Coordinates of C-alpha atoms in Angstrom, one line a residue:
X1094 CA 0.0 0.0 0.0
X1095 CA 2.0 2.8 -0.7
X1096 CA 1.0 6.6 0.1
X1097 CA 0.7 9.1 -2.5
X1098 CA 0.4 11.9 0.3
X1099 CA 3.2 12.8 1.9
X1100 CA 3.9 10.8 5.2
X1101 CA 4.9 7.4 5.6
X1102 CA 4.9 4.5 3.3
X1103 CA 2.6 1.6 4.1
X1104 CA 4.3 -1.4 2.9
X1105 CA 4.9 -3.8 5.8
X1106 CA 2.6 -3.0 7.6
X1107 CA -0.2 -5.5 8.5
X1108 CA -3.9 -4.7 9.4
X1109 CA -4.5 -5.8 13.1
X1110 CA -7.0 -7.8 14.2
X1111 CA -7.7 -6.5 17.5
X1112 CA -9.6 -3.2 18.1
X1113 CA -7.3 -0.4 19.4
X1114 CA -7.6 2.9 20.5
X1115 CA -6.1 6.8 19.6
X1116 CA -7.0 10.2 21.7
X1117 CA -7.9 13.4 20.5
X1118 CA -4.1 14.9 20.5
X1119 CA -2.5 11.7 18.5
X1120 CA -5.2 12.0 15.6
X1121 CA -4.9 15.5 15.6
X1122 CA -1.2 15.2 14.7
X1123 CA -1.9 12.6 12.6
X1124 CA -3.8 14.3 10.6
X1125 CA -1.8 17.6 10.8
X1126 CA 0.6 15.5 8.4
X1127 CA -1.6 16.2 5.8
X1128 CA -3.5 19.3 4.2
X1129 CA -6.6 18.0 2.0
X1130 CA -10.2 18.1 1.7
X1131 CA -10.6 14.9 2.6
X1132 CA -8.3 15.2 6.1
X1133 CA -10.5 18.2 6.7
X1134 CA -13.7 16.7 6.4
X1135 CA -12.4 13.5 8.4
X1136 CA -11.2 16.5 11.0
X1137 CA -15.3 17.6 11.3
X1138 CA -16.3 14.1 11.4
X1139 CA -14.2 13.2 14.2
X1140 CA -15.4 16.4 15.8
X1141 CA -11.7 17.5 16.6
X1142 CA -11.3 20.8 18.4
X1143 CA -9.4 23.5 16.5
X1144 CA -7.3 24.2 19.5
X1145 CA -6.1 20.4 19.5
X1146 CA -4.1 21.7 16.4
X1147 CA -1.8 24.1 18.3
X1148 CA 1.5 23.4 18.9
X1149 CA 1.0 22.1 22.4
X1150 CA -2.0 19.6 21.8
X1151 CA 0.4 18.1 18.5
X1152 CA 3.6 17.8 21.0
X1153 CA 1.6 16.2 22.9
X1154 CA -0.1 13.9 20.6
X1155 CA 3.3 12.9 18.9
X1156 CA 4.9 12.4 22.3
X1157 CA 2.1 9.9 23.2
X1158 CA 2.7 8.1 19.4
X1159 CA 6.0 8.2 20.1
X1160 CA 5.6 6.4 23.7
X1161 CA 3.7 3.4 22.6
X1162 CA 6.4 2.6 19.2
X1163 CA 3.9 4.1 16.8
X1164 CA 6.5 7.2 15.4
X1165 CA 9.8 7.1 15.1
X1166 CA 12.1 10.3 14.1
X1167 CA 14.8 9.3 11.5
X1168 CA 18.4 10.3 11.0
X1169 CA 17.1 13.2 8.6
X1170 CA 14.7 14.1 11.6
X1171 CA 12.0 13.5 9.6
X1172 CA 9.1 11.8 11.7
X1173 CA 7.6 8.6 10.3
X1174 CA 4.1 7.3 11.4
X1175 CA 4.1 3.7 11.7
X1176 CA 2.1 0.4 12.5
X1177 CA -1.2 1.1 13.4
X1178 CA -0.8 5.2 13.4
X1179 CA 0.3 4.8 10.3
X1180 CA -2.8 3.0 8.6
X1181 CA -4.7 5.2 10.6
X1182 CA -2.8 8.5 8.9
X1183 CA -3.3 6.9 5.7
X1184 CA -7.6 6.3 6.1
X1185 CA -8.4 9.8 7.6
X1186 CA -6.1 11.9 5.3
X1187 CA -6.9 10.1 2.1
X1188 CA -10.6 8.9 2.5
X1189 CA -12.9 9.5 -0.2
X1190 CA -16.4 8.4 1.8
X1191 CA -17.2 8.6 5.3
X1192 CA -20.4 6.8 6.6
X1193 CA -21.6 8.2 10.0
X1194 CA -23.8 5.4 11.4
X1195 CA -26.0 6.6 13.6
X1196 CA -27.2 4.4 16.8
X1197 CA -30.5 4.9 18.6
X1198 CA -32.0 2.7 21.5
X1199 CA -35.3 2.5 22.9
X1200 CA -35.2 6.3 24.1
X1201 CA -32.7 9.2 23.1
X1202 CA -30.4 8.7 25.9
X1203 CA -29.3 5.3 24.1
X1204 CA -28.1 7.2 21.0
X1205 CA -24.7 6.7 20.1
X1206 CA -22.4 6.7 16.6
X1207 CA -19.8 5.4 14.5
X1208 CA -17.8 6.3 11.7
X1209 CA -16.5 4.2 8.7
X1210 CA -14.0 6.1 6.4
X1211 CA -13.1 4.7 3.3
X1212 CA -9.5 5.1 1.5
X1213 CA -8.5 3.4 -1.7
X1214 CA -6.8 0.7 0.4
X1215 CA -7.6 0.9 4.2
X1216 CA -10.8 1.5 5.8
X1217 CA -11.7 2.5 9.5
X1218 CA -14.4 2.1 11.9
X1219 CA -14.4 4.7 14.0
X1220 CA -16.6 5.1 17.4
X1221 CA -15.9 8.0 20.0
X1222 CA -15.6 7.3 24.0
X1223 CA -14.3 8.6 26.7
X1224 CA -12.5 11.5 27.0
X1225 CA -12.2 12.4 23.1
X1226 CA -10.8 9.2 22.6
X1227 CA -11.5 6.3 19.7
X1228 CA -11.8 3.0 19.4
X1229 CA -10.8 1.7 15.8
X1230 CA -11.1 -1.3 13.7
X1231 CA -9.3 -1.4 10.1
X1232 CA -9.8 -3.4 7.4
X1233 CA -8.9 -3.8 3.7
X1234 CA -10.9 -2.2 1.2
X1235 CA -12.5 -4.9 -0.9
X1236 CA -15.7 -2.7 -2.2
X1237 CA -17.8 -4.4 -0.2
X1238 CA -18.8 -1.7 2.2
X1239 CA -22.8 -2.7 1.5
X1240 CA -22.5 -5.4 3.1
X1241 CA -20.3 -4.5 5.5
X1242 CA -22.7 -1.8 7.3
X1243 CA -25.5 -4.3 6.6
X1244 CA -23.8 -6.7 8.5
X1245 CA -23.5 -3.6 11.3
X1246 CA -27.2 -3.0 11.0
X1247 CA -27.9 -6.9 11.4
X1248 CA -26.0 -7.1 14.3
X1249 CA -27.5 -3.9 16.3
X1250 CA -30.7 -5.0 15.7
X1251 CA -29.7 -8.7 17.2
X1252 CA -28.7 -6.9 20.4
X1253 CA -31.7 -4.5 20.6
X1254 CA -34.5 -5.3 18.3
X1255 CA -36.2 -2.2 19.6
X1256 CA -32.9 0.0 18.2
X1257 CA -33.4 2.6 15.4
X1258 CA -30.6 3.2 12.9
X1259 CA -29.6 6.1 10.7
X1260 CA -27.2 5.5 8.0
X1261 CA -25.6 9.1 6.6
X1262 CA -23.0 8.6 3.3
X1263 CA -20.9 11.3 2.2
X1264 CA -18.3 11.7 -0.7
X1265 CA -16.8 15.5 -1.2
X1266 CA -19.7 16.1 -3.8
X1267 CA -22.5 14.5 -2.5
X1268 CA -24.7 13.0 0.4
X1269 CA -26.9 10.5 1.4
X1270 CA -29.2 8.4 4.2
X1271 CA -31.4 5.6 4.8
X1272 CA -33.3 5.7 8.3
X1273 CA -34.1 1.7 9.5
X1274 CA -36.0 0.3 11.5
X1275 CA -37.7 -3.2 12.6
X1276 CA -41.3 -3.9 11.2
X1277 CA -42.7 -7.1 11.9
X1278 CA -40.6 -9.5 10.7
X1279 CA -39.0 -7.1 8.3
X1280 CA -37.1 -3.5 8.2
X1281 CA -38.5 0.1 7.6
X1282 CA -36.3 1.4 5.2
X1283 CA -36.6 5.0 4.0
X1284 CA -34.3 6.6 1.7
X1285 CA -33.7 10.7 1.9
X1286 CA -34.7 11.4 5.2
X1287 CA -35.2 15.1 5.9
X1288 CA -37.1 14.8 8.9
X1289 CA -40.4 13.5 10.7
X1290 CA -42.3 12.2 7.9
X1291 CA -40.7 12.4 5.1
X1292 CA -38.6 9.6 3.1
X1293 CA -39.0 7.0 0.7
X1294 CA -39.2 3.6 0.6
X1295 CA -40.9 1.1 2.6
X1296 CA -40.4 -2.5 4.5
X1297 CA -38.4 -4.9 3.2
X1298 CA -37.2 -8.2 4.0
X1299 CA -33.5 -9.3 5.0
X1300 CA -32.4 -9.3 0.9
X1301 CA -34.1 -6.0 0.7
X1302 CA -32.5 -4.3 3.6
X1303 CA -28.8 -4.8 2.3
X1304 CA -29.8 -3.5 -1.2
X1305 CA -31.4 -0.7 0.5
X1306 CA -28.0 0.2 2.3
X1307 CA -26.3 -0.9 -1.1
X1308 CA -28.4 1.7 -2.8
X1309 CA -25.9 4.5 -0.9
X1310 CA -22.7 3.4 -2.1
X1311 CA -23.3 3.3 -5.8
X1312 CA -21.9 6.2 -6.6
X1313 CA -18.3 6.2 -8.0
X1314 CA -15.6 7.8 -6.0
X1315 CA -12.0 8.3 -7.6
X1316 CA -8.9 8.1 -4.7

């Protein structure tokens, strides 16, 4: 996988398996490494403060990088991202969709989010905790994201069958949403939500629901 950006290159390095977690100051340096439209609307995503771009809150988030073997500072000085830093560098600076997936239980005080960004070779799911932290998972882009956040929706409705869920897809140029929920033995699905009332679609069964969610990522998106 190698990086176009500037950074570090990502050959060698292996997607974990295990879920992992970065705080507010180590992705803000991260993504300090790079200057893009797509860093900057992974940056609003993320919800990252402004002020954890000064010069203190970056020290501090390439101190804490540093710490657990995740950047290293060559003999040129030049600092180098690497492991799982550096996949994570790589997703949120050169994504080209971002999926928030929105969570909601059986009252309001339930709600909670994730965020899947896709890059041309990595993607991350991203869902906020404590303290302005993450917890990640990455993975290898395989185009198969459908069924990927099907298989998200699937599982949150296992756990609470009572759970609403509110898909929202954006490239740079456009954006989308589907709005689910259980109906009998099938799904409410409605497409272009814009608020009480209004959407389209209907209930589906189990094959409908994941080409409902497919329905959102059929539009091209160049790296």
């Amino acid at each position: 996988m190698a990086d176009p950006m500037k950074g570090t290159p990502l050959e060698g390095f292996e997607l974990p398996e295990e879920v992992f977690g970065l705080g507010a100051a180590e992705l803000a340096y991260l993504m300090a490494r790079h200057e893009s439209p797509s860093g900057e609307r992974s940056r609003q995503l993320l919800m990252l403060d402004p002020r954890a771009a000064d010069d203190a809150a970056l020290l501090a988030g390439a101190s804490s990088l540093a710490s657990r073997g995740w950047l290293a500072v060559t003999g040129e000085g030049n600092h180098e991202s690497r492991s799982n830093a550096a996949l994570v560098e790589y997703a949120v600076g050169a994504a080209t969709r971002w999926t928030r997936i929105g969570l909601v239980g059986e009252n309001v005080s339930q709600a909670d989010f994730a965020i899947l960004l896709e890059s041309d070779t990595v993607i991350a799911l991203m869902q906020p905790r404590q303290l302005a932290s993450w917890f990640i998972r990455l993975g290898q882009q395989d185009g198969g994201t459908g069924a990927l956040v099907t298989d998200l929706v699937r599982e949150r409705f296992a756990a609470n069958p009572q759970a609403g869920v509110f898909l929202e897809v954006q490239t740079l140029d456009s954006t989308s949403n589907l709005a689910i929920r259980r109906s009998g033995e099938g799904f409410e699905a409605l497409a272009d939500v814009a608020g009480p009332g209004t959407g389209t679609g209907g209930v589906v069964d189990a094959n409908g629901l994941q080409g409902a969610v497919e329905e959102l990522y059929t539009e091209a998106v160049s790296a």
